[in-house]
mmCIF file of C-alpha atoms in Angstrom:
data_model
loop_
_atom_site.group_PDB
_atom_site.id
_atom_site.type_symbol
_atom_site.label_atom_id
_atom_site.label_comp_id
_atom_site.label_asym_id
_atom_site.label_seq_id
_atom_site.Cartn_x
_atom_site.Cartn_y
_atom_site.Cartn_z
ATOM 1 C CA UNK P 202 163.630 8.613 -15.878
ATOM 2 C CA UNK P 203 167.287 8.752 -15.090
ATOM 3 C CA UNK P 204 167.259 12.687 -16.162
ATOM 4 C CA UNK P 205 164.980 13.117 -13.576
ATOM 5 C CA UNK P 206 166.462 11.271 -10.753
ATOM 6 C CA UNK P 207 169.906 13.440 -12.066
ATOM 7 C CA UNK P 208 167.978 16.399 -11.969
ATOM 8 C CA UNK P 209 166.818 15.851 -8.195
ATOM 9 C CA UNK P 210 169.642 14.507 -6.939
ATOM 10 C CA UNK P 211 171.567 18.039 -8.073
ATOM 11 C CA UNK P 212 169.022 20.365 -6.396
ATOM 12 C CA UNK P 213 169.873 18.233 -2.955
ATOM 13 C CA UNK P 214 173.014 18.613 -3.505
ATOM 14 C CA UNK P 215 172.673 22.365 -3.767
ATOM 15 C CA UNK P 216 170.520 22.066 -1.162
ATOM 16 C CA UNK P 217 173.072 20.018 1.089
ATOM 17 C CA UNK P 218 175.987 22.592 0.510
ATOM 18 C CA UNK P 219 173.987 25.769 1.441
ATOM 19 C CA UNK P 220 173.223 24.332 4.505
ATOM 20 C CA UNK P 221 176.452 23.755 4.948
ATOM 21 C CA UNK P 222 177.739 27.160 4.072
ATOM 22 C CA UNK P 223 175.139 28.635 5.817
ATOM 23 C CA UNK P 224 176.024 26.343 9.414
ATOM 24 C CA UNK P 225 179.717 27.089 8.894
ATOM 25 C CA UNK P 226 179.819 31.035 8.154
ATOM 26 C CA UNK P 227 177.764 30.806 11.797
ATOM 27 C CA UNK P 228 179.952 29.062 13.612
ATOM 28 C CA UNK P 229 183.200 31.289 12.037
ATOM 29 C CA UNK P 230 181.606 34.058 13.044
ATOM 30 C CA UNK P 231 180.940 32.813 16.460
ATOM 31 C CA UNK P 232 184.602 31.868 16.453
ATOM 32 C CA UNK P 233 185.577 35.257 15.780
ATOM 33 C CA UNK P 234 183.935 37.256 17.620
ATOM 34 C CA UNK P 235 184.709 34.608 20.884
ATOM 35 C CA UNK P 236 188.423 34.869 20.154
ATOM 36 C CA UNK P 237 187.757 38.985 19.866
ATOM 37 C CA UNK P 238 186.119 38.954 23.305
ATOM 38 C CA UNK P 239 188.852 36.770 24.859
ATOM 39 C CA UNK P 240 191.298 39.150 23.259
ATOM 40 C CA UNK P 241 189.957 42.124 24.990
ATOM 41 C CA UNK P 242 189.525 40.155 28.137
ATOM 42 C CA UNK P 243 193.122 39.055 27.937
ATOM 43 C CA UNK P 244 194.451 42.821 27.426
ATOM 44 C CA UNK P 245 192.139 44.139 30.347
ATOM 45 C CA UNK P 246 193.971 42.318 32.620
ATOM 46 C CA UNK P 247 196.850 42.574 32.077
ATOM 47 C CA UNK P 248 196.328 46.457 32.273
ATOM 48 C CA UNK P 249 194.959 45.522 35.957
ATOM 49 C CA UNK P 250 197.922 43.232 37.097
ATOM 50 C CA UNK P 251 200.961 45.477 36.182
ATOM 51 C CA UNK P 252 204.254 43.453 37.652
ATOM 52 C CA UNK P 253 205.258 45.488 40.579
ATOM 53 C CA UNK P 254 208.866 45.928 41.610
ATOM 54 C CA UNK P 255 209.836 44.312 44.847
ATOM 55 C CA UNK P 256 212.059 46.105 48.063
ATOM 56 C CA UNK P 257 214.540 43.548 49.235
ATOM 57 C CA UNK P 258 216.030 45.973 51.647
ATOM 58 C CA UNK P 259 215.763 49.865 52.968
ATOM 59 C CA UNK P 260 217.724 52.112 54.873
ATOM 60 C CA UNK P 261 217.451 55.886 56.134
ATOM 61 C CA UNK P 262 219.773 58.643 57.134
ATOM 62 C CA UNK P 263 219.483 61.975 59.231
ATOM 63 C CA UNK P 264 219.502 64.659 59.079
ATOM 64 C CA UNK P 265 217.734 64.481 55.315
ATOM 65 C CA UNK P 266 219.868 66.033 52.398
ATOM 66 C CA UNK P 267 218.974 68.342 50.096
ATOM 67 C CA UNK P 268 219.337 67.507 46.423
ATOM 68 C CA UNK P 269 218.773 68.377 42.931
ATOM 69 C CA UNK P 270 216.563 66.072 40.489
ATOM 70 C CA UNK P 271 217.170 67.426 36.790
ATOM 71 C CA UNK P 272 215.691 64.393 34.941
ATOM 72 C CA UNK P 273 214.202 60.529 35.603
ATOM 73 C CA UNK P 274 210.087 59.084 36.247
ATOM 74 C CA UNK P 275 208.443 59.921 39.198
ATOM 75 C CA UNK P 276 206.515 57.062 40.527
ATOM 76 C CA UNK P 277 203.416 57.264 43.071
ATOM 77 C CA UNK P 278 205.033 54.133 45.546
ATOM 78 C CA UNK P 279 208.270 51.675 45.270
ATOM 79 C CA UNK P 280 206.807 49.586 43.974
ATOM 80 C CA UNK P 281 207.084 51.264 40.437
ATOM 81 C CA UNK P 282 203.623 50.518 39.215
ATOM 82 C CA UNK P 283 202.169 53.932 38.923
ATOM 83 C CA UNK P 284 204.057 57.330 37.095
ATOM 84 C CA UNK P 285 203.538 59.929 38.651
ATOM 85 C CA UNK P 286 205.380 63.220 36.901
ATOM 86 C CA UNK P 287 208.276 63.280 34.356
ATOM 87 C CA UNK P 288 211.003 65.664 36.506
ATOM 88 C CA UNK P 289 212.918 66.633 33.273
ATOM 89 C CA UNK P 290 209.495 69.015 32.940
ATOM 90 C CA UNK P 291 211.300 72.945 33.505
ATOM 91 C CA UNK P 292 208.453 73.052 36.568
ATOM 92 C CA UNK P 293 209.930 70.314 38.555
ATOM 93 C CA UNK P 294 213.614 71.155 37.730
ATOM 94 C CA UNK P 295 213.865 74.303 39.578
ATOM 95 C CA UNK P 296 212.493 72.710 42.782
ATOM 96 C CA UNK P 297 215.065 71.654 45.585
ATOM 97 C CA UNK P 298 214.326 68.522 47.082
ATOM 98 C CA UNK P 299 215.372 66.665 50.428
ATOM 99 C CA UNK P 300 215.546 63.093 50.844
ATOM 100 C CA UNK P 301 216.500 60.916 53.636
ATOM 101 C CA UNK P 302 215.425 57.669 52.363
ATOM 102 C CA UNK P 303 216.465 54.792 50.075
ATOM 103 C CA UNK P 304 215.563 51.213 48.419
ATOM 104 C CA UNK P 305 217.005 48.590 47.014
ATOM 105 C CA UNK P 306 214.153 47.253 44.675
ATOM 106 C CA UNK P 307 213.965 43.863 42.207
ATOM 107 C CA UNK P 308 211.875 45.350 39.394
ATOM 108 C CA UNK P 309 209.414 43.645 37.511
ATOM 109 C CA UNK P 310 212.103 43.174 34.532
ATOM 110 C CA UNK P 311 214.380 41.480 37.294
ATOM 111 C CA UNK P 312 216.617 43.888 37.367
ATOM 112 C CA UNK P 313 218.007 45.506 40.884
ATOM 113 C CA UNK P 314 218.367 49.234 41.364
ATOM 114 C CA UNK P 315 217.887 51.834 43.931
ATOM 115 C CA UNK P 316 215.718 54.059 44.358
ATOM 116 C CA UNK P 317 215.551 57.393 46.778
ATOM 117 C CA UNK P 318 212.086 59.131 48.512
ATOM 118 C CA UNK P 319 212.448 62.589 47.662
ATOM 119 C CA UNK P 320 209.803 65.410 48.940
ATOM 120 C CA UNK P 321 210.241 69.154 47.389
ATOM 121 C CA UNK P 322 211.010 71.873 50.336
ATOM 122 C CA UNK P 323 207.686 73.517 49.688
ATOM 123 C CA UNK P 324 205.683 70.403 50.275
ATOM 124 C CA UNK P 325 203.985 69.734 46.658
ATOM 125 C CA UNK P 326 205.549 67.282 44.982
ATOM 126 C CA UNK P 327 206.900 63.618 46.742
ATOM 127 C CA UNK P 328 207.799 60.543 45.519
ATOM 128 C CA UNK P 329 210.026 58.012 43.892
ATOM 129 C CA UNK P 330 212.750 57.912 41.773
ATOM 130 C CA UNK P 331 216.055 56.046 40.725
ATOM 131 C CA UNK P 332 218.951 57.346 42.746
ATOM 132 C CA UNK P 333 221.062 57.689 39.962
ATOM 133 C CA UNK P 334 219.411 60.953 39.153
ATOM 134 C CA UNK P 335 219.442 62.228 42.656
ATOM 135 C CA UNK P 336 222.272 64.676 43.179
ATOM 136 C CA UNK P 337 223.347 66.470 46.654
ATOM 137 C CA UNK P 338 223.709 69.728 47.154
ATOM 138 C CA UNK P 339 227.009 71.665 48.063
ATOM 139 C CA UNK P 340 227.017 72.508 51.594
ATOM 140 C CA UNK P 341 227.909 75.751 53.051
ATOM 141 C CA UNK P 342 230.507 75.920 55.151
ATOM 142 C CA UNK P 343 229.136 76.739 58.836
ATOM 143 C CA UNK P 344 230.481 76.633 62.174
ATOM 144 C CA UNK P 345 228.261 74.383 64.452
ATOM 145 C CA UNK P 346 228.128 76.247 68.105
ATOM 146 C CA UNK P 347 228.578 74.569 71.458
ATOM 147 C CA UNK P 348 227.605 75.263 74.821
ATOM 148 C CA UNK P 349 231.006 76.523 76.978
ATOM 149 C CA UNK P 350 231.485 75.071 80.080
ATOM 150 C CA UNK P 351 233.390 77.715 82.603
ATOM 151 C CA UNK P 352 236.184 76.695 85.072
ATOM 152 C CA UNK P 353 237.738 78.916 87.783
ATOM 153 C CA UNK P 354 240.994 78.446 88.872
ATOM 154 C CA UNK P 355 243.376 80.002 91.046
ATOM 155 C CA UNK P 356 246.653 81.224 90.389
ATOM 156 C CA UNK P 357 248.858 83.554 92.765
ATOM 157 C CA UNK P 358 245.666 84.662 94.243
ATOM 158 C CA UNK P 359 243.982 85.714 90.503
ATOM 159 C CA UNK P 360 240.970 84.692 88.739
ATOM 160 C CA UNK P 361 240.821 82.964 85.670
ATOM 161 C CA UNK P 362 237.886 81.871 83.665
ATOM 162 C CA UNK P 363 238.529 79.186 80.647
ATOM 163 C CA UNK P 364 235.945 77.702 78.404
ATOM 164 C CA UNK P 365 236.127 74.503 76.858
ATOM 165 C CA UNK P 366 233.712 72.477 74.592
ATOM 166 C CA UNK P 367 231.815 69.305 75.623
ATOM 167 C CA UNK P 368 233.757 66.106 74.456
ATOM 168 C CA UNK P 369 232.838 64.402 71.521
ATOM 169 C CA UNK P 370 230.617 60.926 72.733
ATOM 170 C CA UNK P 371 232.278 57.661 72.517
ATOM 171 C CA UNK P 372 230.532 55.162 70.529
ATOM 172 C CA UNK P 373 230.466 51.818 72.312
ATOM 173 C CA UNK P 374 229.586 49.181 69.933
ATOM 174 C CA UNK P 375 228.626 46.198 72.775
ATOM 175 C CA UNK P 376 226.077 48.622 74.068
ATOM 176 C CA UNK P 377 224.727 50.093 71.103
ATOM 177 C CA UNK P 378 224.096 46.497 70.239
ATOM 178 C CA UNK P 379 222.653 45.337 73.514
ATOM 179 C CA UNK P 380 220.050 48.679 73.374
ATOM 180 C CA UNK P 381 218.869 47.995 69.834
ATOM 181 C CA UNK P 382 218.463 44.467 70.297
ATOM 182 C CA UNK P 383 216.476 44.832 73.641
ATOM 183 C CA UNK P 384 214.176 47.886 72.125
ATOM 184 C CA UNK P 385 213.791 45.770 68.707
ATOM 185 C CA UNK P 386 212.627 42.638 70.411
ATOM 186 C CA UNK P 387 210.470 45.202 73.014
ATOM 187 C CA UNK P 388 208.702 46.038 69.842
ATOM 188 C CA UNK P 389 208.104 42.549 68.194
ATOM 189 C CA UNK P 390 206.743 41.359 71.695
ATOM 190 C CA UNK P 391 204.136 44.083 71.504
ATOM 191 C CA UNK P 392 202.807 42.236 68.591
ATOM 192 C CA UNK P 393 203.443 38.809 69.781
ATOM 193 C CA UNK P 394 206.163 38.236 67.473
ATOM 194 C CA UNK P 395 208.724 35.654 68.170
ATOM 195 C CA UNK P 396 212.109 37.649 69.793
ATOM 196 C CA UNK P 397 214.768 37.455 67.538
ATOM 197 C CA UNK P 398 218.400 36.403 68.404
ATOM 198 C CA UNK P 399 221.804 37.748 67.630
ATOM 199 C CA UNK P 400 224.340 35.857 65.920
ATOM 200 C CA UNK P 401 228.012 36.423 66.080
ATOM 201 C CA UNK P 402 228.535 35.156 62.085
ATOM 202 C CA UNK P 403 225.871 37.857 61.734
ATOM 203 C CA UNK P 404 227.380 40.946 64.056
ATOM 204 C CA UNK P 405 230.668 40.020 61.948
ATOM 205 C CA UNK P 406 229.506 40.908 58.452
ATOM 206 C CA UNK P 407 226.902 43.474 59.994
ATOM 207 C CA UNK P 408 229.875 45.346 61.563
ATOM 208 C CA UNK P 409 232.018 45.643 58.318
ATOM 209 C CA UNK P 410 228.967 46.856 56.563
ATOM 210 C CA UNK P 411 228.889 49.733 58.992
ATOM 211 C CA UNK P 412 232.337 50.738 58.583
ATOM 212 C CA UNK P 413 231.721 50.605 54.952
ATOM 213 C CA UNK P 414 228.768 52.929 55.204
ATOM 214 C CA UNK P 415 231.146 55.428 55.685
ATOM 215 C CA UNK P 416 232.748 56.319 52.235
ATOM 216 C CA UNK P 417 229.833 54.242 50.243
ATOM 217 C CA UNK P 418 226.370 54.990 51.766
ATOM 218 C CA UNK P 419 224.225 52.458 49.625
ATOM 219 C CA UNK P 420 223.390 48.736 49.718
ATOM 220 C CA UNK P 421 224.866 48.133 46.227
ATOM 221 C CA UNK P 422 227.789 48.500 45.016
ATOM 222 C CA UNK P 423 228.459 50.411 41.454
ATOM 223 C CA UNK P 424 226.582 47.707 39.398
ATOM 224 C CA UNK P 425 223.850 48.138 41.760
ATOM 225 C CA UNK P 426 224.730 44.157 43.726
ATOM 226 C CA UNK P 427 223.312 43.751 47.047
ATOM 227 C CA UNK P 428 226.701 44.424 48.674
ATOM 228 C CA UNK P 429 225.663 42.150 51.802
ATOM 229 C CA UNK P 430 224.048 39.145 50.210
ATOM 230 C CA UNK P 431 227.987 38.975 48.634
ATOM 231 C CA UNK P 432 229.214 39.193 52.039
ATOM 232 C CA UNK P 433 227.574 36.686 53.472
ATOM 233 C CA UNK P 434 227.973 34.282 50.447
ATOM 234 C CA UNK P 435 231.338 34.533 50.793
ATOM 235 C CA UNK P 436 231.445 33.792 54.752
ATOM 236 C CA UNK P 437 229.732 31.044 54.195
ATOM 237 C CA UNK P 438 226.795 32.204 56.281
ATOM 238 C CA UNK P 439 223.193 31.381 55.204
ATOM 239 C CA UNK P 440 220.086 32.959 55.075
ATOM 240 C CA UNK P 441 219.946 36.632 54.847
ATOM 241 C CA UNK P 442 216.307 38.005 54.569
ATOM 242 C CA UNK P 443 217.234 41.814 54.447
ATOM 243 C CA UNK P 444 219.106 44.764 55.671
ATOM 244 C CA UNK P 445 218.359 48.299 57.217
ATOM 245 C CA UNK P 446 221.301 50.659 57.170
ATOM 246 C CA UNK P 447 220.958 54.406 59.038
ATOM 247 C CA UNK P 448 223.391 57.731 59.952
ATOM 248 C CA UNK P 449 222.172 59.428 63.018
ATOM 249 C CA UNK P 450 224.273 61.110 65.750
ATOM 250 C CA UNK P 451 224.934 60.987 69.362
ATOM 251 C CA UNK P 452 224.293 63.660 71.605
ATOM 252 C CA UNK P 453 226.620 64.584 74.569
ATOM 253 C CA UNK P 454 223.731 65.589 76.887
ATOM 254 C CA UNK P 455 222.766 62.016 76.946
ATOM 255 C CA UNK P 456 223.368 59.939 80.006
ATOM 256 C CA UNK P 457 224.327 56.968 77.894
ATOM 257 C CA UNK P 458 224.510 58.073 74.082
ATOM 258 C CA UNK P 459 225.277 54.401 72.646
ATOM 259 C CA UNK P 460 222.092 53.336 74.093
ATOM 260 C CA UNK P 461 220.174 56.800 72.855
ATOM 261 C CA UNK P 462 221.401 56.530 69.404
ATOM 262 C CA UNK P 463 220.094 52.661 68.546
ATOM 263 C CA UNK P 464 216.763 53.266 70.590
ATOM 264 C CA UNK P 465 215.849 56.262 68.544
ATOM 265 C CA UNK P 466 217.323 54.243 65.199
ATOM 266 C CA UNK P 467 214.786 51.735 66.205
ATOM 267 C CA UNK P 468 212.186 54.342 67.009
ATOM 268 C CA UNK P 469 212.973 55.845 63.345
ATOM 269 C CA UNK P 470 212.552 52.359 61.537
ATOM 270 C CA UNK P 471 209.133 51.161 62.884
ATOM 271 C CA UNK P 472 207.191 54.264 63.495
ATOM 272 C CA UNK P 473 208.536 57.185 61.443
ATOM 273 C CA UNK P 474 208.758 54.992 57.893
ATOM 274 C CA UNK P 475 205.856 56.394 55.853
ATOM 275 C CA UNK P 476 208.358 58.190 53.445
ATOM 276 C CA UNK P 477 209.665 54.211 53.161
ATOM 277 C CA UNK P 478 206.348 52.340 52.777
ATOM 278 C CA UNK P 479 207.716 51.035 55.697
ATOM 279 C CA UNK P 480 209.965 49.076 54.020
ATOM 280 C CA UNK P 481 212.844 48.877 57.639
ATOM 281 C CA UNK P 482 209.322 48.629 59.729
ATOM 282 C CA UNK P 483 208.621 45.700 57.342
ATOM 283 C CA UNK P 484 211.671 43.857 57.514
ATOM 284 C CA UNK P 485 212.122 44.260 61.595
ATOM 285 C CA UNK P 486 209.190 43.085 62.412
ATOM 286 C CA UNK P 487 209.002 40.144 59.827
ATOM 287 C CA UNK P 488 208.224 36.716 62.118
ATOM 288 C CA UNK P 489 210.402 34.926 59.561
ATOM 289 C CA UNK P 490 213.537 36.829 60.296
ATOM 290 C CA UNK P 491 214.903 35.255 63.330
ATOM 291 C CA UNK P 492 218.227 35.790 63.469
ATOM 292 C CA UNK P 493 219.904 39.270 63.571
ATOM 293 C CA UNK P 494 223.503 41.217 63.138
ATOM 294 C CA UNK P 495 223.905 44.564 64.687
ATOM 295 C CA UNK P 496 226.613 46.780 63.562
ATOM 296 C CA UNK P 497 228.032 50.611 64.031
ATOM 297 C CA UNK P 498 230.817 52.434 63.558
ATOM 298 C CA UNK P 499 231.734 55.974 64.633
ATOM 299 C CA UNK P 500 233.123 58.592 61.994
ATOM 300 C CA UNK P 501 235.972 59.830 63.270
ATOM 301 C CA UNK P 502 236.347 63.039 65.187
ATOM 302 C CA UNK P 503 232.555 63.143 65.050
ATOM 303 C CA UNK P 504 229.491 62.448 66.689
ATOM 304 C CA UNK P 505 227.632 60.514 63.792
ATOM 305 C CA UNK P 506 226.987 56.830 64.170
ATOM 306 C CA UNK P 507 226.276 54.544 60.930
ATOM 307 C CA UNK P 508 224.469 51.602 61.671
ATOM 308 C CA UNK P 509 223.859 48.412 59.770
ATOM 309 C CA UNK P 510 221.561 45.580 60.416
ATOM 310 C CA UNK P 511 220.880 42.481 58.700
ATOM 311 C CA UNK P 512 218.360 39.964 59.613
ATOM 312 C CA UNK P 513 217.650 36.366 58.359
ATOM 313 C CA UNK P 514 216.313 33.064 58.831
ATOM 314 C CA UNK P 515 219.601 30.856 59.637
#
């Protein structure tokens, strides 16, 4: 009698650990193949949400330059998500490029660089890459012509004709600031955007940004630093937002070339960005930036005008 309860209590035993083997080999395999899925799921997006680099500030120049890219990625916008064409490919070296625009970008690595628009002359390849692969072409030497004015005068009863060439335009600083700031604020009423206002901490350290546009036309410095955001730091002054920085020229036929020269800036910025993503438009018109420095500076013994603005929040 005891044999045979033995006996059947071994067979439920068997019985008890098939089950078992049989539940749990189920639910591993549904474990798997649920930690597969979410696996797949996982690396799907993040194929779709690719960390985009950031433009903290933009700035553009006329007229464009021509320049030479030998090597670096090509990338479809700024913000760095999408490549485009490797330019180190023989096809893309031999083309001649012109560029007349420039970022400074916080890439998705957190890293800051710069990073120039460039176009090829025949029209078939744009886009973006870093600057530091962007090289200028020499220029020719040419002679720019003028328009002669003529002058009699005269002299024991003779005639004498003299030419002489149009004077270079003056910049004046107080009214290239007053024009920019009244066409700027022109355009944010337009879109019902709060004015902004000028600051004097802010014309201070916008002003020696435009005199340093001259020998260093860049944001950064050579380690790539936002050159202004040190500025202000170290004047104490709060809340920068952004800069745009420009090279244009003044014209002599102009009734009042100060004024010409930061309208059509301002003209440039907000509705002839494209090239930019509209990163000046963008940072103009922001409703957050409230507070604005206006600077420019005239090259010497020329008629080109750098201009530097930065805007904040202070």
């Amino acid at each position: 009698m005891v044999n045979l309860i033995n006996h059947i209590l071994y067979i439920l035993h068997k019985e008890v650990l098939s089950m078992f083997n049989h539940r749990f080999s189920y639910w591993l395999a549904a474990l798997i193949l649920c930690v597969s899925l979410l696996g797949v799921t996982t690396t799907a997006q993040a194929k779709r949400h690719t960390r985009a680099a950031t433009v903290y500030s933009a700035w553009t120049w006329r007229p464009k330059t021509k320049v030479k890219v030998k090597k670096g990625t090509l990338y479809t916008s700024i913000r760095l998500t999408k490549k485009k064409a490797n330019l180190a490919k023989a096809k893309y070296r031999k083309l001649t490029y012109v560029t007349g625009k420039q970022y400074a970008v916080k890439k998705a690595n957190g890293k800051h660089a710069r990073y120039n628009y460039i176009r090829s002359t025949n029209g078939k390849v744009k886009g973006y890459v870093w600057s530091g692969y962007v090289h200028q072409l020499k220029r020719k030497a040419t002679t720019k012509k003028r328009s002669t004015q003529v002058t009699k005068t005269r002299k024991s009863g003779n005639s004498t004709l003299k030419s002489s060439e149009p004077a270079t335009p003056v910049l004046s600083t107080a009214t290239y600031r007053s024009a920019f700031l009244q066409a700027l604020n022109n355009e944010r009423a337009k879109r019902n955007i709060p004015a902004v206002t000028e600051a004097a901490a802010y014309d201070a350290i916008a002003q020696h940004r435009s005199t340093q546009l001259l020998t260093n036309f860049a944001h950064g410095d050579d380690q790539s630093d936002f050159i202004a955001d040190d500025l202000f730091t170290a004047a104490g002054v709060a809340g920068l937002r952004g800069e745009c920085i420009s090279m244009d020229y003044m014209d002599a036929a102009d009734t009042n070339p100060s004024a010409s020269v930061a309208k059509r800036d301002i003209h440039e910025y907000i509705y002839n960005d494209a090239d930019s993503n509209w990163g000046h438009r963008d940072i103009l018109l922001d409703a957050a930036n409230t507070t604005i420095g206006i600077g420019a500076t005239q090259r010497p013994s020329s008629e080109y005008v750098y201009g530097a603005i930065d805007m904040g929040s202070n």
